[in-house]
XYZ file of C-alpha atoms in Angstrom:
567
model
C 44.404 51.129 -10.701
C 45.790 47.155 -11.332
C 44.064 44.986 -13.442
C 41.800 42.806 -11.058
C 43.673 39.035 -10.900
C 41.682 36.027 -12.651
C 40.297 33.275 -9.945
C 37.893 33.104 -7.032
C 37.752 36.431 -4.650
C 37.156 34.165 -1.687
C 36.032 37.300 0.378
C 32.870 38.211 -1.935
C 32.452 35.057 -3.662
C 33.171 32.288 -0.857
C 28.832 31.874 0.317
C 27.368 29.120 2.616
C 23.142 28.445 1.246
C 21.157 27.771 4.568
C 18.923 24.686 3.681
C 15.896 26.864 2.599
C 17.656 28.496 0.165
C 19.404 25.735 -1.155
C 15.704 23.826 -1.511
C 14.296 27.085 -3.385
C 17.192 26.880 -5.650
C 16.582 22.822 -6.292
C 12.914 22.499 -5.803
C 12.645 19.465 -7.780
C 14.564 17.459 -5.174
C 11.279 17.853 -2.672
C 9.150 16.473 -6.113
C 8.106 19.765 -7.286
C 8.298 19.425 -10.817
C 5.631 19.436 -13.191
C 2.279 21.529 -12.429
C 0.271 18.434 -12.152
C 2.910 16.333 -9.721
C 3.719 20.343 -8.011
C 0.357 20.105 -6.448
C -0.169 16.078 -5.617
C 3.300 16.611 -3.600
C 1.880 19.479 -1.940
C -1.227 17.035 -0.921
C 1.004 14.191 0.072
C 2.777 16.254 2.255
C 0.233 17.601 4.225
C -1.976 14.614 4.375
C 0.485 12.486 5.635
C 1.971 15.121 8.423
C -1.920 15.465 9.494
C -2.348 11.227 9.742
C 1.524 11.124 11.838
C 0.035 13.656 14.189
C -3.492 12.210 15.085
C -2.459 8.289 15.128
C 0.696 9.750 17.707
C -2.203 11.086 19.903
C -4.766 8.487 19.412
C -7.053 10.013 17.554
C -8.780 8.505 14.323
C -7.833 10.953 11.250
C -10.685 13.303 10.289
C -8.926 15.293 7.170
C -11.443 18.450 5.415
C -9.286 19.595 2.047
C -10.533 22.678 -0.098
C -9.244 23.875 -3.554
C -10.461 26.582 -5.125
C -9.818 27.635 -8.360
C -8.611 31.357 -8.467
C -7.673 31.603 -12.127
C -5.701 29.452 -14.652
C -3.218 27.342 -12.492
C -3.880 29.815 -9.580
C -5.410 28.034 -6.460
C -5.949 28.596 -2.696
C -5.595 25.281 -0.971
C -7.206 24.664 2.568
C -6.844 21.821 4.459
C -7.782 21.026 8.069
C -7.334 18.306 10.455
C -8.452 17.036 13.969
C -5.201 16.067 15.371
C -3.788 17.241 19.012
C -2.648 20.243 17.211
C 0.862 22.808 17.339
C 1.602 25.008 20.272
C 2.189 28.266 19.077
C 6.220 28.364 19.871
C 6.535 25.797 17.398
C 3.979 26.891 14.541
C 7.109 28.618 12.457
C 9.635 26.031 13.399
C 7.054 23.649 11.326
C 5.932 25.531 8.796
C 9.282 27.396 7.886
C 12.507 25.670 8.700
C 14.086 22.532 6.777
C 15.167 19.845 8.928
C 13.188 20.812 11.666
C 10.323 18.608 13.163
C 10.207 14.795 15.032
C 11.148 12.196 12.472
C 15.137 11.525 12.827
C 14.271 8.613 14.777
C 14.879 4.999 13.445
C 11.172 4.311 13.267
C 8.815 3.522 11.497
C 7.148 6.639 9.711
C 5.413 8.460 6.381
C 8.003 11.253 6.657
C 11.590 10.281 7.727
C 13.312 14.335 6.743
C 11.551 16.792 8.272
C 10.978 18.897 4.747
C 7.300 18.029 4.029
C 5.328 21.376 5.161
C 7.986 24.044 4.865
C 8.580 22.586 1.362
C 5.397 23.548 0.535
C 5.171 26.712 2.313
C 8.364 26.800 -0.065
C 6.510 26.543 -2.733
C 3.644 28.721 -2.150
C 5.746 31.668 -1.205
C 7.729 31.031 -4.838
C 4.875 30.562 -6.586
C 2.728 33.367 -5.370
C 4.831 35.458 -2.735
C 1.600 35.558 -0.351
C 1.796 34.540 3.070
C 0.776 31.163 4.951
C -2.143 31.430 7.047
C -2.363 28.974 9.973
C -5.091 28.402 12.726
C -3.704 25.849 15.409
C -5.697 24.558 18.411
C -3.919 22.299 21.230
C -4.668 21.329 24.539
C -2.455 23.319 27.576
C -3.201 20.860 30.537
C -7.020 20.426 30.373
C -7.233 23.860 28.218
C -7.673 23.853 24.828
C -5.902 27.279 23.186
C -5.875 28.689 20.146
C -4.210 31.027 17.854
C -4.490 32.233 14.522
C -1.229 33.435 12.501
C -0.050 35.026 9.087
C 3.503 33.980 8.620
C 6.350 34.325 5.949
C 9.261 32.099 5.380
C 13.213 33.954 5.884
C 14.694 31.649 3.314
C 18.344 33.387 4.154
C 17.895 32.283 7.680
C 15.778 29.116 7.306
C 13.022 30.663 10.185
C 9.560 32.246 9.780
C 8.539 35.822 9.642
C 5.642 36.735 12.068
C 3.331 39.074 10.331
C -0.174 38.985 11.735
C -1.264 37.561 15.548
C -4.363 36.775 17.577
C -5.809 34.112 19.804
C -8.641 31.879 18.308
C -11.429 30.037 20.336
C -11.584 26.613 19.075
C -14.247 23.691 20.568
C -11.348 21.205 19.701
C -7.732 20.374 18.804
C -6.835 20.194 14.999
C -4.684 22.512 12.757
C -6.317 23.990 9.550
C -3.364 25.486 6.844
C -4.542 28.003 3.778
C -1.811 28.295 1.070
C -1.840 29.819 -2.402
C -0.456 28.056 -5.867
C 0.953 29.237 -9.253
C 1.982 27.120 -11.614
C 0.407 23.665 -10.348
C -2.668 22.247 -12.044
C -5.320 19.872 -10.851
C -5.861 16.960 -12.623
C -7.915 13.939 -12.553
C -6.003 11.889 -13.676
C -3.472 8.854 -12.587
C -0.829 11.302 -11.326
C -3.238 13.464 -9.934
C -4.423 14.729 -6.492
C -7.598 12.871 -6.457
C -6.310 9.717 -7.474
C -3.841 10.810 -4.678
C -6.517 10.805 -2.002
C -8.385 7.949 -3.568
C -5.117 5.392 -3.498
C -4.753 7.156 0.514
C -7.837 5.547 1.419
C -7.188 2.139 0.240
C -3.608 2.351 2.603
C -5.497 3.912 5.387
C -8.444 2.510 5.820
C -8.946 4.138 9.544
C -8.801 7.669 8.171
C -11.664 10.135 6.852
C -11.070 12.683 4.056
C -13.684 15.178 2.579
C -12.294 16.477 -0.201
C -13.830 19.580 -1.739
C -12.695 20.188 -5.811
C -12.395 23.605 -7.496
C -15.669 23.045 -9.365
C -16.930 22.304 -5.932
C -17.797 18.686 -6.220
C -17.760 17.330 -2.392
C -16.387 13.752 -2.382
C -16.454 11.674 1.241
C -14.490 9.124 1.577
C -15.347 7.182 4.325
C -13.324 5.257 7.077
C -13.305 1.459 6.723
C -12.231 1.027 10.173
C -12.464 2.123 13.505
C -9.421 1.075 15.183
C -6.413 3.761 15.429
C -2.871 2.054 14.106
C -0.507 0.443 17.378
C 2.469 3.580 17.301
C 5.600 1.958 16.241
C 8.211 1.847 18.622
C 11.864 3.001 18.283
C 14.603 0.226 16.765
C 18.039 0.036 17.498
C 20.040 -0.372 15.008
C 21.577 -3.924 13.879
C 24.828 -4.904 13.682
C 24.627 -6.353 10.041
C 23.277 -2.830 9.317
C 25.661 -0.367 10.458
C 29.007 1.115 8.899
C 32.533 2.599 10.299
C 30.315 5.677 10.112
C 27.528 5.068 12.256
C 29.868 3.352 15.020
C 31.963 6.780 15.300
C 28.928 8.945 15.367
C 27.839 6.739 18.186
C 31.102 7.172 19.651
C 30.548 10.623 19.874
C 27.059 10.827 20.924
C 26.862 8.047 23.589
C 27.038 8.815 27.600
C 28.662 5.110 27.882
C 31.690 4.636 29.429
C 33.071 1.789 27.683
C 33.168 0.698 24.246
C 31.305 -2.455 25.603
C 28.512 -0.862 27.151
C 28.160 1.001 24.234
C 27.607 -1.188 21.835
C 25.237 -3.703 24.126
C 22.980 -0.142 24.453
C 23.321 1.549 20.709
C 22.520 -1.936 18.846
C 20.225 -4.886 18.712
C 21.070 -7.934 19.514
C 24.711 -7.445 20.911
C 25.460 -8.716 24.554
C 28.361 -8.628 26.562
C 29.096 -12.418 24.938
C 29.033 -10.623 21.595
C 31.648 -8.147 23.045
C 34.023 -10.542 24.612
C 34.553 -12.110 21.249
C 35.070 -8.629 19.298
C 38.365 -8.695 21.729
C 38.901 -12.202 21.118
C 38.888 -11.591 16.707
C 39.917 -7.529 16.726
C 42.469 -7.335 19.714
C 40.560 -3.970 20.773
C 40.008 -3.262 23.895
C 36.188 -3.035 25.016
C 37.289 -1.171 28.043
C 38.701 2.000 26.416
C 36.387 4.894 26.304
C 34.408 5.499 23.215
C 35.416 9.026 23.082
C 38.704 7.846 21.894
C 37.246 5.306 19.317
C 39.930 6.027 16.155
C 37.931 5.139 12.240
C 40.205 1.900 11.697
C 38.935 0.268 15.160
C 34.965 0.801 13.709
C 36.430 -0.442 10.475
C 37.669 -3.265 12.554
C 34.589 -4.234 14.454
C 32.444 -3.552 11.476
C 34.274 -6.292 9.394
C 34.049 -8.341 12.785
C 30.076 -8.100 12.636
C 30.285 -9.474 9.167
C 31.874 -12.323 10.208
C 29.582 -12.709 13.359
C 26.340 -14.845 13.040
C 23.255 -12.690 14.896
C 19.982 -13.305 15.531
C 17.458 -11.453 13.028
C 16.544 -7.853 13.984
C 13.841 -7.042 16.456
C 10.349 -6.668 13.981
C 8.093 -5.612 17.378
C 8.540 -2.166 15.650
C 7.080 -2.580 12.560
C 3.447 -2.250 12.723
C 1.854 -3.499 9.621
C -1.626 -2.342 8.093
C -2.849 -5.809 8.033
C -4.554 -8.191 5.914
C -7.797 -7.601 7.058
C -7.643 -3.757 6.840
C -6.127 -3.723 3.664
C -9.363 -6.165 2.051
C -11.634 -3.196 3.653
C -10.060 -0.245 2.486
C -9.881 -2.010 -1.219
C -13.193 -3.171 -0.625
C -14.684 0.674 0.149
C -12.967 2.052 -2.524
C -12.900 -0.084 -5.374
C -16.106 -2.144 -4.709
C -14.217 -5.531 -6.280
C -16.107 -9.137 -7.324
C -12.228 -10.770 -6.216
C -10.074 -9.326 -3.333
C -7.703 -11.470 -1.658
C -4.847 -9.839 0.641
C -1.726 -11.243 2.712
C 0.657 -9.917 5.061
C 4.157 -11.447 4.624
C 6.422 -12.263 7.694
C 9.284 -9.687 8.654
C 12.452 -10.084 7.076
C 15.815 -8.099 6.274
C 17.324 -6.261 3.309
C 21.089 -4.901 3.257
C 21.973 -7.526 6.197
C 19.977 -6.275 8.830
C 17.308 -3.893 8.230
C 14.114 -4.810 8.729
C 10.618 -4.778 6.251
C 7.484 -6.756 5.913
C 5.580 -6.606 2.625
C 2.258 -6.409 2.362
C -0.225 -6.869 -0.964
C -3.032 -7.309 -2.067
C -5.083 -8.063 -5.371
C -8.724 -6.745 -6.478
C -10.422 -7.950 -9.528
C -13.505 -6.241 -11.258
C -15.727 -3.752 -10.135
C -14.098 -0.447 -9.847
C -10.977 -1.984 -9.995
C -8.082 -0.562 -12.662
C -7.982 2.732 -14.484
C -10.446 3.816 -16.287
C -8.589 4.607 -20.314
C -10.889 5.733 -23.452
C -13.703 4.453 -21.805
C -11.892 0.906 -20.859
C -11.139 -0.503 -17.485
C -7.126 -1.671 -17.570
C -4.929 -2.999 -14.722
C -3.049 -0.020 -12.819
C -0.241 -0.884 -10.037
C -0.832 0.782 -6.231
C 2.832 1.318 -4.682
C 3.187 2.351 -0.916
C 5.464 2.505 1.662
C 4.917 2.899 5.340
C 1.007 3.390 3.914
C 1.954 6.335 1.560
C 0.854 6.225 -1.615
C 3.609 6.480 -4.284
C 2.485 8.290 -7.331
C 5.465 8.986 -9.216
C 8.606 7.412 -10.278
C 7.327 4.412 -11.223
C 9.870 3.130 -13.675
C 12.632 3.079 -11.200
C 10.730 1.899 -8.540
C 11.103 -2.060 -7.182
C 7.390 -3.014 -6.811
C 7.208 -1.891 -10.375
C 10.337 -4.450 -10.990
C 8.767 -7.016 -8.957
C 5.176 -7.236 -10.567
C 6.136 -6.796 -14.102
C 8.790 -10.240 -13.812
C 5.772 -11.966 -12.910
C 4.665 -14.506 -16.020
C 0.859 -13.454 -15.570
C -0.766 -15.767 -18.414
C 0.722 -18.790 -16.137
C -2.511 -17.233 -13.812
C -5.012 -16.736 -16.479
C -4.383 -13.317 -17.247
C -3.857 -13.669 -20.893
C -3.979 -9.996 -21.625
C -2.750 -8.476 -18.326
C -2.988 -4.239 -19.737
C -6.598 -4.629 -20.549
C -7.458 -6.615 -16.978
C -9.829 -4.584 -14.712
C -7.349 -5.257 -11.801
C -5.656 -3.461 -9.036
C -2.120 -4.802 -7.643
C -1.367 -3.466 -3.968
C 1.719 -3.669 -2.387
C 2.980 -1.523 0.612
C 6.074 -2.165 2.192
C 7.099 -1.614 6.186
C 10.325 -0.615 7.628
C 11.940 1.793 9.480
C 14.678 2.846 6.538
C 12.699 2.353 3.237
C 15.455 2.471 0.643
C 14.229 5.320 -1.313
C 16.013 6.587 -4.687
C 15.497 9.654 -4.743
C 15.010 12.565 -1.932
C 11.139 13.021 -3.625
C 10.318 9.759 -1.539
C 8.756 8.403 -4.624
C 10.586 5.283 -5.661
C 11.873 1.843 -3.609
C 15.405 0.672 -4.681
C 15.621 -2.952 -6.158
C 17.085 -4.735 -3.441
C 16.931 -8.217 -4.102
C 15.324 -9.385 -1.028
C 12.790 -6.698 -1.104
C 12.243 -8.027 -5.228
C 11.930 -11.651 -3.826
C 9.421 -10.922 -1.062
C 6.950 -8.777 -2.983
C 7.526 -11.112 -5.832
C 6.252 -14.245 -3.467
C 3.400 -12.203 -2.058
C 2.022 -11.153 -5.327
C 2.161 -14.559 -6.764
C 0.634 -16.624 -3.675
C -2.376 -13.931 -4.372
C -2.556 -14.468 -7.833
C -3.356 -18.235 -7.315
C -6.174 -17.758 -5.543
C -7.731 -14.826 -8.032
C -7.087 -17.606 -10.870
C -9.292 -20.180 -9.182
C -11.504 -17.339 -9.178
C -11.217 -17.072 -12.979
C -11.581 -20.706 -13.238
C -14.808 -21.095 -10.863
C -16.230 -17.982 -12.903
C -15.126 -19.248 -16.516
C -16.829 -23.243 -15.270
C -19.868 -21.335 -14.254
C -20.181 -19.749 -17.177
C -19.773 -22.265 -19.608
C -22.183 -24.317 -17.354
C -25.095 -21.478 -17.690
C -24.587 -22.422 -21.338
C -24.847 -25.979 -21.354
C -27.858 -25.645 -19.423
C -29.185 -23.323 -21.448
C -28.749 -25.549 -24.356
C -30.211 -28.801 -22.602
C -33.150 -27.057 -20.848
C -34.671 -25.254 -24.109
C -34.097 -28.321 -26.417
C -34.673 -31.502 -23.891
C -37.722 -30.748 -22.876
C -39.293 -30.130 -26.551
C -37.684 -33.262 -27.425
C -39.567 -35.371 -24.146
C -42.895 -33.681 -24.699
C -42.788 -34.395 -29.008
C -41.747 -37.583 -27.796
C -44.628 -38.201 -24.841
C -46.936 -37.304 -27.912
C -45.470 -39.806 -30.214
C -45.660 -42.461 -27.647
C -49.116 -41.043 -26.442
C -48.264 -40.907 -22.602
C -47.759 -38.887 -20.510
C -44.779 -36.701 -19.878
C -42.049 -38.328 -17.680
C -40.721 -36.220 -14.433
C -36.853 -35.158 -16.097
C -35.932 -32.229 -14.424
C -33.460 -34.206 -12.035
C -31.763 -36.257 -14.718
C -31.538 -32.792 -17.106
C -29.610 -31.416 -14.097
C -27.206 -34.563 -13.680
C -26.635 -34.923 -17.321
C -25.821 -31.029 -17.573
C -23.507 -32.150 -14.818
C -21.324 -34.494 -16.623
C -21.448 -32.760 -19.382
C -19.722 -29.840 -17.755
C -17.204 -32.152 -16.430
C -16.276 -33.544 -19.861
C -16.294 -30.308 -21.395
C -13.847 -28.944 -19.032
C -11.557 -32.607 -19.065
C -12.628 -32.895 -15.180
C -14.057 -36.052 -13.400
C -16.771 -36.016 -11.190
C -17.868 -38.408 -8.550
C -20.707 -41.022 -9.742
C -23.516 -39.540 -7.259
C -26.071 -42.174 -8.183
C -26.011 -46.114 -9.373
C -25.296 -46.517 -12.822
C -28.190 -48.925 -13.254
C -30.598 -46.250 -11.622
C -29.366 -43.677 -14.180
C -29.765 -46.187 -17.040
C -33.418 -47.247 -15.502
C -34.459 -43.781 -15.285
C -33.004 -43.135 -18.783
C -33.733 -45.809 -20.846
C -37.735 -46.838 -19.028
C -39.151 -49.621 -21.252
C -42.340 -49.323 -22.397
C -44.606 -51.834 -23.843
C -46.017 -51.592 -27.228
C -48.774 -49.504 -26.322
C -46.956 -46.846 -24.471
C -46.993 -48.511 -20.928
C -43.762 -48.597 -18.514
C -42.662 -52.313 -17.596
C -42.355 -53.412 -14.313
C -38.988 -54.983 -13.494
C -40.465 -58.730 -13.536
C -41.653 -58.431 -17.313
C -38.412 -56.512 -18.145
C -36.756 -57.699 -21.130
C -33.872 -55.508 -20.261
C -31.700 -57.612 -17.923
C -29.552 -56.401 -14.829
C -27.448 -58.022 -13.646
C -26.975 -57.012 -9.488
C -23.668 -57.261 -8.277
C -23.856 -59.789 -5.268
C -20.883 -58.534 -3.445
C -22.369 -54.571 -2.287
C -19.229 -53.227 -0.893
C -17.228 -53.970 -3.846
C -20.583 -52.229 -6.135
C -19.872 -49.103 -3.396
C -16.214 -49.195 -3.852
């Protein structure tokens, strides 16, 4: 028999990994690494699939989440929603293929890859090789069905396994998912999938999550608002924003005719105009079919956009959370003395993708973390409302807020501050580092714009710190004055053996200026100086008696000219 030859048997050795079995192989590129982050992924995932579903039908998020503890690091997890539901024909396309499912559109969204429930399906079957058990109700015309399935992922062919069958009678739409855990633990701390939910709340204020824990503590977090989210629309993409790439791909996709018409109904802001003087600076011809586009014509018209000036992208498709719902959900959940929230105006990263940042500041309260018994500052990241737990490092909110020179705002020691910094930012292509969705990259513009937001807040929570410090040191003046003035008047009334003089207005204006002076601030003269001096300095004859005016050895002088004694 001959010696077998040294190298690759490309028969037996030559494989292609469908995309489940490549993700079971590289878990941690879903996030699934660590026990503690295993199992906050799992509830990101879910949570954020369940708010996409009811805010695309209308409906105001009602999420019901059980864990229960089945032994060390073992847990069943339960969660149920009241969205519109999934027919049955798609349950398994959900639930176990990767890359399947409704967000490859360029819009706005939590989830932009279509890996989020069959990654943890993934993970359960891994983990625990038991089953997924889901109960889906949805409307067929003015029918509601149900059905009620036990399910298995086939990781060689990236589909589901059908195990167990039967219809369901539900009174209303919703889906309700039970998987099993090994490995993950629950935690309650910053990383955790409490804080998780508690940070979810804050970003969507409209929602409602009951959240049962395995020692089977019921927490309610209740909805701020009432008012369902607008639905994003669909953007096209911008010229300043697209590469030799994207203009081939839709050269091959389009049903256009012409490379003109193409381009006027694949992008934003092109027009025929914009066309005519591609020709003019490429030579190409916009009449050729776009079938036969070749790579160096996009590379042509792609360094021709460069060149072009455009209006700014469309931002009609960005829907923001809002100032005003962002104070309430901060306001519900962390019960603040200070809030103070902004919503920036749209602008674009990369040349031509849009974002709009969003923060917001709370002070005091249950604002911060709670560390060794001591409230210290803690830093909120979102994007497109979804909390982001991990990665922080990396991350460009983190960036942005940390180059901030806090002590110019008061904040001497900004660690130990009970303070919350929120900041969420829009867009239809957040610039993510990593496939865990976890982290923003530092672009510069996106830097600059949560940078700006952050700091605009930050003046107002340090005339917050100043009104609080003045009233403060105020309470203490007055303090001083109204324990020791009035012994001092009524020794003195006995002295002088009269009676004792009304003071309680002149206490308060002298604690007044006093304050002032104390803090280096002026304050308006409220009352003639010769009625303060009067009032002060009465004259009394040598028996006690006050002297009227025309007796007075005191002399004051009036000012004959009374609008220059107003001045």
């Amino acid at each position: 028999m001959a010696p077998t030859e040294p190298g690759l048997d490309w028969q037996n050795d030559f494989q292609q990994l469908t995309p489940s079995e490549f993700f079971r192989k590289n878990k941690q590129m879903l996030g699934f690494t660590g026990k503690i982050r295993s199992l906050t992924i799992v509830f990101h995932e879910l949570i954020t699939n369940s708010f996409d579903a009811a805010e695309e039908a209308g409906i105001l998020p009602d999420i019901d989440i059980e864990l229960k503890r089945v032994d060390k690091e073992h847990y069943i997890l339960r969660h149920k929603d009241n969205g519109p539901g999934i027919p049955e024909d798609y349950v398994m396309q959900v639930y176990c293929s990767m890359f399947a499912g409704s967000k490859f559109r360029n819009i706005q969204s939590r989830g932009q890859q279509g890996l989020g429930c069959s990654g943890c399906v993934l993970l359960s079957q891994m983990t625990t090789g038991k089953p997924a058990r889901v109960i889906s109700c949805y409307k067929d015309g003015d029918e509601i069905k149900g059905v009620k399935m036990k399910f298995q992922m086939d990781v060689k062919h990236n589909t589901g396994i059908l195990m167990e069958r039967e219809d369901y009678v539900g009174e209303s739409t919703g889906v309700c998912i039970e998987l099993q855990f090994k490995d993950v633990s629950y935690s309650m701390a910053e990383q955790g999938a409490f804080e998780y939910i508690r940070r979810t709340m804050i970003g969507n204020p409209h929602a409602k999550i009951t959240f049962r824990d395995p020692t089977g503590h019921k927490y309610i977090f209740k909805r701020a608002a009432d008012i369902v989210p607008t639905l994003p629309k669909e953007v096209l993409p911008h010229p300043k924003g697209v590469s030799a790439d994207d203009l081939m791909t839709m050269a091959k996709n389009t049903d256009k005719r012409r490379y003109k018409s193409m381009l006027t109904a694949s992008m934003s802001r092109m027009s025929n105009k914009r066309a005519a003087e591609i020709t003019e600076m490429t030579g190409i011809d916009m009449n050729k079919r776009p079938k036969d586009m070749t790579f160096p014509e996009a590379e042509a018209i792609v360094q021709c956009f460069k060149k072009m000036k455009f209006m700014a992208p469309p931002t009609d498709g960005l829907i923001p959370i809002g100032s005003e719902q962002i104070e309430k959900g901060m306001k519900q959940i962390l019960k603040p003395e200070f809030v103070s929230t902004i919503t920036r105006k749209p602008v674009t990263y990369a040349g031509g993708v849009s974002f709009i940042i969003e923060a917001g500041i709370a002070y005091g309260g249950d604002a911060g973390r709670i560390v060794n018994e001591q409230r210290k500052s803690e830093i909120m990241r979102f994007a497109n409302r979804v909390p982001l737990t991990f990665d922080a490092g990396s991350c460009a909110i983190t960036e942005a807020l940390k180059s901030i020179d806090w002590k110019r705002y008061g904040l001497k020691d900004m660690e130990n501050t009970p303070l919350t910094l929120f900041v969420n930012i829009i867009s239809t292509q957040v610039p993510y580092l990593s496939t865990g969705k976890q982290s923003v990259s530092p672009e510069p513009e996106i830097v600059q714009e949560i940078r700006q937001a952050t700091m605009k807040l930050a003046r107002q929570l340090q005339k917050h710190l100043r009104a609080k410090r003045a009233a403060k040191e105020k309470e203490k003046r007055s303090k001083v004055f109204e324990e020791y003035v009035p012994v001092i008047i009524e020794e003195a009334a006995k002295l002088g053996e009269t009676g004792v003089p009304e003071y309680q207005e002149v206490l308060a204006k002298v604690t007044k200026r006093a304050l002032a002076e104390l803090l280096g601030e002026k304050v308006e003269d409220e009352v003639e100086e010769e009625e303060l001096d009067a009032i002060i300095m009465e004259e009394l004859d040598e028996r006690g008696y006050a002297v009227d005016e025309e007796h007075s050895n005191l002399n004051f002088e009036e000012d004959e000219n009374e609008e220059e004694f107003e001045e």
